[in-house]
């Protein structure tokens, strides 16, 4: 998604978080108590959940995204200092038109 420049990464991370937050408990409940360890990507059930949440986010973001947008990117700071960000204008490759984004995404992820 980042390589295709379809959405600011700060926005993608927020949306991904919100989908995980909304969908985690219903998914965990459907599996039953103790069948999944949250945060453990080696747990096949949790890995499936994270994969679902990523693709749910991507499927929302890839529909008619802007070709130019602003993105908050982190600035390197000293240890112990609060993280700072700078706005950067991102312009998608003009050959990556909206109608080819899904295909290009599939090619990149296999």
Short mmCIF file of N, CA and C in Angstrom, two decimals:
data_model
loop_
_atom_site.label_atom_id
_atom_site.label_comp_id
_atom_site.label_asym_id
_atom_site.label_seq_id
_atom_site.Cartn_x
_atom_site.Cartn_y
_atom_site.Cartn_z
N UNK A 1 0.83 -1.18 0.00
CA UNK A 1 0.00 0.00 0.00
C UNK A 1 0.88 1.25 0.00
N UNK A 2 1.92 1.22 0.81
CA UNK A 2 2.81 2.38 0.87
C UNK A 2 3.53 2.56 -0.46
N UNK A 3 3.96 1.48 -1.08
CA UNK A 3 4.67 1.57 -2.36
C UNK A 3 3.78 2.11 -3.47
N UNK A 4 2.47 1.91 -3.35
CA UNK A 4 1.53 2.38 -4.38
C UNK A 4 1.04 3.80 -4.12
N UNK A 5 1.33 4.33 -2.95
CA UNK A 5 0.91 5.69 -2.60
C UNK A 5 -0.59 5.90 -2.79
N UNK A 6 -1.37 5.05 -2.12
CA UNK A 6 -2.83 5.19 -2.25
C UNK A 6 -3.45 5.91 -1.06
N UNK A 7 -2.72 6.00 0.04
CA UNK A 7 -3.26 6.63 1.24
C UNK A 7 -2.08 7.07 2.11
N UNK A 8 -2.22 8.18 2.82
CA UNK A 8 -1.16 8.53 3.77
C UNK A 8 -0.99 7.40 4.79
N UNK A 9 0.24 7.04 5.08
CA UNK A 9 0.48 5.93 6.00
C UNK A 9 -0.05 6.23 7.39
N UNK A 10 -0.02 7.49 7.82
CA UNK A 10 -0.60 7.80 9.13
C UNK A 10 -2.10 7.54 9.13
N UNK A 11 -2.77 7.82 8.01
CA UNK A 11 -4.20 7.53 7.90
C UNK A 11 -4.44 6.02 7.85
N UNK A 12 -3.61 5.30 7.09
CA UNK A 12 -3.76 3.85 7.00
C UNK A 12 -3.64 3.22 8.39
N UNK A 13 -2.64 3.66 9.15
CA UNK A 13 -2.43 3.09 10.49
C UNK A 13 -3.63 3.37 11.41
N UNK A 14 -4.20 4.58 11.32
CA UNK A 14 -5.39 4.89 12.12
C UNK A 14 -6.55 3.98 11.73
N UNK A 15 -6.78 3.88 10.41
CA UNK A 15 -7.91 3.06 9.93
C UNK A 15 -7.71 1.59 10.30
N UNK A 16 -6.49 1.10 10.16
CA UNK A 16 -6.15 -0.29 10.51
C UNK A 16 -6.42 -0.53 11.99
N UNK A 17 -6.02 0.42 12.83
CA UNK A 17 -6.27 0.31 14.27
C UNK A 17 -7.78 0.24 14.56
N UNK A 18 -8.55 1.12 13.92
CA UNK A 18 -9.99 1.17 14.18
C UNK A 18 -10.68 -0.12 13.75
N UNK A 19 -10.26 -0.70 12.63
CA UNK A 19 -10.84 -1.97 12.19
C UNK A 19 -10.46 -3.08 13.17
N UNK A 20 -9.20 -3.13 13.58
CA UNK A 20 -8.78 -4.14 14.57
C UNK A 20 -9.58 -3.99 15.85
N UNK A 21 -9.74 -2.75 16.30
CA UNK A 21 -10.46 -2.50 17.54
C UNK A 21 -11.93 -2.94 17.43
N UNK A 22 -12.54 -2.66 16.30
CA UNK A 22 -13.96 -3.00 16.12
C UNK A 22 -14.19 -4.49 15.93
N UNK A 23 -13.25 -5.18 15.31
CA UNK A 23 -13.46 -6.57 14.91
C UNK A 23 -12.82 -7.61 15.82
N UNK A 24 -11.91 -7.19 16.70
CA UNK A 24 -11.17 -8.18 17.49
C UNK A 24 -12.08 -9.02 18.39
N UNK A 25 -12.88 -8.36 19.20
CA UNK A 25 -13.68 -9.11 20.18
C UNK A 25 -14.68 -10.05 19.52
N UNK A 26 -15.41 -9.61 18.49
CA UNK A 26 -16.31 -10.56 17.83
C UNK A 26 -15.56 -11.77 17.24
N UNK A 27 -14.38 -11.52 16.69
CA UNK A 27 -13.59 -12.62 16.12
C UNK A 27 -13.12 -13.57 17.23
N UNK A 28 -12.57 -13.00 18.30
CA UNK A 28 -12.09 -13.83 19.42
C UNK A 28 -13.24 -14.62 20.03
N UNK A 29 -14.38 -13.99 20.19
CA UNK A 29 -15.55 -14.68 20.76
C UNK A 29 -16.00 -15.83 19.87
N UNK A 30 -15.90 -15.65 18.55
CA UNK A 30 -16.34 -16.70 17.64
C UNK A 30 -15.43 -17.93 17.71
N UNK A 31 -14.19 -17.72 18.13
CA UNK A 31 -13.24 -18.84 18.25
C UNK A 31 -13.39 -19.58 19.58
N UNK A 32 -13.82 -18.86 20.58
CA UNK A 32 -13.94 -19.45 21.91
C UNK A 32 -12.81 -19.01 22.81
N UNK A 33 -13.02 -19.07 24.11
CA UNK A 33 -12.01 -18.61 25.07
C UNK A 33 -10.71 -19.40 24.97
N UNK A 34 -9.60 -18.66 25.03
CA UNK A 34 -8.29 -19.29 25.07
C UNK A 34 -7.78 -19.87 23.77
N UNK A 35 -8.46 -19.63 22.67
CA UNK A 35 -8.02 -20.23 21.40
C UNK A 35 -7.13 -19.31 20.59
N UNK A 36 -6.92 -18.07 21.07
CA UNK A 36 -6.09 -17.13 20.34
C UNK A 36 -5.33 -16.26 21.33
N UNK A 37 -4.07 -15.98 21.01
CA UNK A 37 -3.26 -15.10 21.84
C UNK A 37 -3.07 -13.78 21.12
N UNK A 38 -3.67 -12.73 21.64
CA UNK A 38 -3.58 -11.42 21.01
C UNK A 38 -2.13 -10.96 20.95
N UNK A 39 -1.71 -10.47 19.78
CA UNK A 39 -0.35 -9.97 19.59
C UNK A 39 0.65 -11.02 19.15
N UNK A 40 0.28 -12.28 19.15
CA UNK A 40 1.20 -13.37 18.80
C UNK A 40 1.00 -13.76 17.34
N UNK A 41 1.84 -13.22 16.46
CA UNK A 41 1.71 -13.51 15.03
C UNK A 41 2.04 -14.96 14.69
N UNK A 42 2.65 -15.69 15.62
CA UNK A 42 2.90 -17.12 15.40
C UNK A 42 1.62 -17.94 15.64
N UNK A 43 0.64 -17.34 16.28
CA UNK A 43 -0.65 -17.98 16.50
C UNK A 43 -1.46 -17.87 15.21
N UNK A 44 -1.77 -18.99 14.56
CA UNK A 44 -2.47 -18.94 13.27
C UNK A 44 -3.80 -18.18 13.32
N UNK A 45 -4.52 -18.29 14.43
CA UNK A 45 -5.79 -17.56 14.54
C UNK A 45 -5.56 -16.06 14.59
N UNK A 46 -4.55 -15.63 15.34
CA UNK A 46 -4.28 -14.19 15.42
C UNK A 46 -3.72 -13.69 14.09
N UNK A 47 -2.86 -14.48 13.46
CA UNK A 47 -2.32 -14.10 12.15
C UNK A 47 -3.46 -13.93 11.14
N UNK A 48 -4.41 -14.85 11.14
CA UNK A 48 -5.57 -14.73 10.25
C UNK A 48 -6.35 -13.45 10.55
N UNK A 49 -6.52 -13.12 11.81
CA UNK A 49 -7.24 -11.91 12.17
C UNK A 49 -6.52 -10.67 11.65
N UNK A 50 -5.21 -10.60 11.87
CA UNK A 50 -4.44 -9.43 11.42
C UNK A 50 -4.48 -9.34 9.90
N UNK A 51 -4.37 -10.46 9.21
CA UNK A 51 -4.45 -10.46 7.74
C UNK A 51 -5.81 -9.93 7.29
N UNK A 52 -6.88 -10.41 7.93
CA UNK A 52 -8.22 -9.92 7.62
C UNK A 52 -8.30 -8.41 7.81
N UNK A 53 -7.81 -7.92 8.94
CA UNK A 53 -7.91 -6.49 9.25
C UNK A 53 -7.11 -5.66 8.25
N UNK A 54 -5.93 -6.16 7.85
CA UNK A 54 -5.14 -5.43 6.85
C UNK A 54 -5.88 -5.35 5.52
N UNK A 55 -6.41 -6.46 5.07
CA UNK A 55 -7.10 -6.47 3.78
C UNK A 55 -8.42 -5.71 3.84
N UNK A 56 -9.09 -5.69 4.98
CA UNK A 56 -10.30 -4.88 5.12
C UNK A 56 -9.94 -3.40 5.00
N UNK A 57 -8.83 -3.02 5.59
CA UNK A 57 -8.37 -1.63 5.49
C UNK A 57 -7.98 -1.30 4.06
N UNK A 58 -7.20 -2.17 3.44
CA UNK A 58 -6.77 -1.94 2.06
C UNK A 58 -7.96 -1.83 1.13
N UNK A 59 -8.94 -2.70 1.30
CA UNK A 59 -10.09 -2.69 0.39
C UNK A 59 -10.87 -1.38 0.50
N UNK A 60 -10.85 -0.75 1.64
CA UNK A 60 -11.51 0.55 1.81
C UNK A 60 -10.68 1.68 1.19
N UNK A 61 -9.37 1.58 1.35
CA UNK A 61 -8.49 2.66 0.94
C UNK A 61 -8.22 2.68 -0.57
N UNK A 62 -8.30 1.53 -1.21
CA UNK A 62 -7.88 1.42 -2.61
C UNK A 62 -8.95 1.89 -3.60
N UNK A 63 -10.15 2.16 -3.10
CA UNK A 63 -11.24 2.59 -3.96
C UNK A 63 -11.15 4.10 -4.19
N UNK A 64 -10.80 4.47 -5.42
CA UNK A 64 -10.75 5.87 -5.85
C UNK A 64 -9.93 6.78 -4.93
N UNK A 65 -8.69 6.42 -4.62
CA UNK A 65 -7.87 7.26 -3.75
C UNK A 65 -7.33 8.48 -4.50
N UNK A 66 -6.98 9.53 -3.78
CA UNK A 66 -6.39 10.70 -4.43
C UNK A 66 -4.98 10.37 -4.93
N UNK A 67 -4.56 11.02 -5.99
CA UNK A 67 -3.22 10.81 -6.54
C UNK A 67 -2.18 11.67 -5.83
N UNK A 68 -2.64 12.69 -5.12
CA UNK A 68 -1.76 13.58 -4.36
C UNK A 68 -2.38 13.77 -2.99
N UNK A 69 -1.54 13.65 -1.96
CA UNK A 69 -2.04 13.85 -0.60
C UNK A 69 -0.89 14.24 0.31
N UNK A 70 -1.24 14.73 1.49
CA UNK A 70 -0.24 15.03 2.52
C UNK A 70 -0.15 13.87 3.48
N UNK A 71 1.08 13.59 3.91
CA UNK A 71 1.32 12.49 4.84
C UNK A 71 2.20 13.00 5.97
N UNK A 72 1.90 12.59 7.18
CA UNK A 72 2.74 12.91 8.34
C UNK A 72 3.86 11.87 8.40
N UNK A 73 5.11 12.33 8.34
CA UNK A 73 6.23 11.41 8.43
C UNK A 73 7.06 11.76 9.66
N UNK A 74 7.56 10.74 10.37
CA UNK A 74 8.31 11.00 11.59
C UNK A 74 9.66 11.65 11.31
N UNK A 75 10.07 12.49 12.24
CA UNK A 75 11.38 13.13 12.21
C UNK A 75 12.23 12.43 13.27
N UNK A 76 13.49 12.20 12.97
CA UNK A 76 14.36 11.56 13.94
C UNK A 76 14.59 12.49 15.13
N UNK A 77 14.39 11.96 16.34
CA UNK A 77 14.58 12.74 17.56
C UNK A 77 15.48 11.96 18.51
N UNK A 78 16.03 12.65 19.47
CA UNK A 78 16.88 12.02 20.49
C UNK A 78 16.06 11.07 21.35
N UNK A 79 16.70 10.05 21.90
CA UNK A 79 16.03 9.13 22.82
C UNK A 79 15.40 9.92 23.96
N UNK A 80 14.18 9.55 24.30
CA UNK A 80 13.49 10.21 25.40
C UNK A 80 12.72 11.45 24.99
N UNK A 81 12.95 11.94 23.78
CA UNK A 81 12.24 13.12 23.29
C UNK A 81 10.93 12.70 22.64
N UNK A 82 9.91 13.56 22.71
CA UNK A 82 8.64 13.21 22.05
C UNK A 82 8.82 13.13 20.52
N UNK A 83 8.11 12.20 19.94
CA UNK A 83 8.18 12.05 18.47
C UNK A 83 7.63 13.29 17.81
N UNK A 84 8.27 13.70 16.74
CA UNK A 84 7.81 14.83 15.95
C UNK A 84 7.55 14.36 14.54
N UNK A 85 6.70 15.11 13.84
CA UNK A 85 6.32 14.74 12.48
C UNK A 85 6.40 15.96 11.58
N UNK A 86 6.59 15.69 10.30
CA UNK A 86 6.59 16.73 9.29
C UNK A 86 5.62 16.32 8.19
N UNK A 87 4.89 17.31 7.65
CA UNK A 87 3.97 17.01 6.55
C UNK A 87 4.78 16.95 5.24
N UNK A 88 4.49 15.92 4.47
CA UNK A 88 5.15 15.72 3.18
C UNK A 88 4.06 15.52 2.13
N UNK A 89 4.20 16.17 0.99
CA UNK A 89 3.26 15.96 -0.11
C UNK A 89 3.71 14.73 -0.88
N UNK A 90 2.80 13.79 -1.07
CA UNK A 90 3.07 12.55 -1.79
C UNK A 90 2.29 12.58 -3.09
N UNK A 91 3.00 12.30 -4.19
CA UNK A 91 2.37 12.23 -5.51
C UNK A 91 2.57 10.83 -6.06
N UNK A 92 1.46 10.17 -6.34
CA UNK A 92 1.54 8.82 -6.89
C UNK A 92 2.08 8.88 -8.33
N UNK A 93 2.79 7.83 -8.71
CA UNK A 93 3.27 7.67 -10.08
C UNK A 93 2.07 7.84 -11.01
N UNK A 94 2.15 8.74 -11.99
CA UNK A 94 1.00 8.98 -12.86
C UNK A 94 0.56 7.76 -13.68
N UNK A 95 1.44 6.78 -13.81
CA UNK A 95 1.07 5.55 -14.53
C UNK A 95 0.26 4.60 -13.65
N UNK A 96 0.22 4.86 -12.35
CA UNK A 96 -0.58 4.04 -11.42
C UNK A 96 -1.94 4.70 -11.23
N UNK A 97 -2.75 4.60 -12.25
CA UNK A 97 -4.09 5.18 -12.19
C UNK A 97 -4.98 4.31 -11.29
N UNK A 98 -6.06 4.90 -10.82
CA UNK A 98 -6.94 4.19 -9.88
C UNK A 98 -7.43 2.85 -10.42
N UNK A 99 -7.65 2.76 -11.72
CA UNK A 99 -8.21 1.52 -12.28
C UNK A 99 -7.19 0.37 -12.32
N UNK A 100 -5.91 0.63 -12.07
CA UNK A 100 -4.92 -0.46 -12.06
C UNK A 100 -4.38 -0.76 -10.67
N UNK A 101 -4.81 -0.02 -9.66
CA UNK A 101 -4.23 -0.18 -8.32
C UNK A 101 -4.45 -1.57 -7.74
N UNK A 102 -5.64 -2.12 -7.86
CA UNK A 102 -5.89 -3.46 -7.31
C UNK A 102 -4.99 -4.50 -7.96
N UNK A 103 -4.86 -4.43 -9.27
CA UNK A 103 -3.99 -5.37 -9.99
C UNK A 103 -2.54 -5.20 -9.56
N UNK A 104 -2.07 -3.96 -9.47
CA UNK A 104 -0.68 -3.72 -9.05
C UNK A 104 -0.45 -4.19 -7.62
N UNK A 105 -1.42 -3.99 -6.76
CA UNK A 105 -1.30 -4.46 -5.38
C UNK A 105 -1.14 -5.98 -5.36
N UNK A 106 -1.98 -6.67 -6.13
CA UNK A 106 -1.89 -8.13 -6.20
C UNK A 106 -0.54 -8.59 -6.72
N UNK A 107 0.00 -7.90 -7.70
CA UNK A 107 1.32 -8.25 -8.24
C UNK A 107 2.40 -8.08 -7.17
N UNK A 108 2.30 -7.03 -6.38
CA UNK A 108 3.32 -6.77 -5.36
C UNK A 108 3.29 -7.76 -4.20
N UNK A 109 2.08 -8.18 -3.80
CA UNK A 109 1.99 -9.07 -2.65
C UNK A 109 1.95 -10.54 -3.02
N UNK A 110 1.75 -10.82 -4.29
CA UNK A 110 1.78 -12.21 -4.75
C UNK A 110 0.50 -12.95 -4.60
#
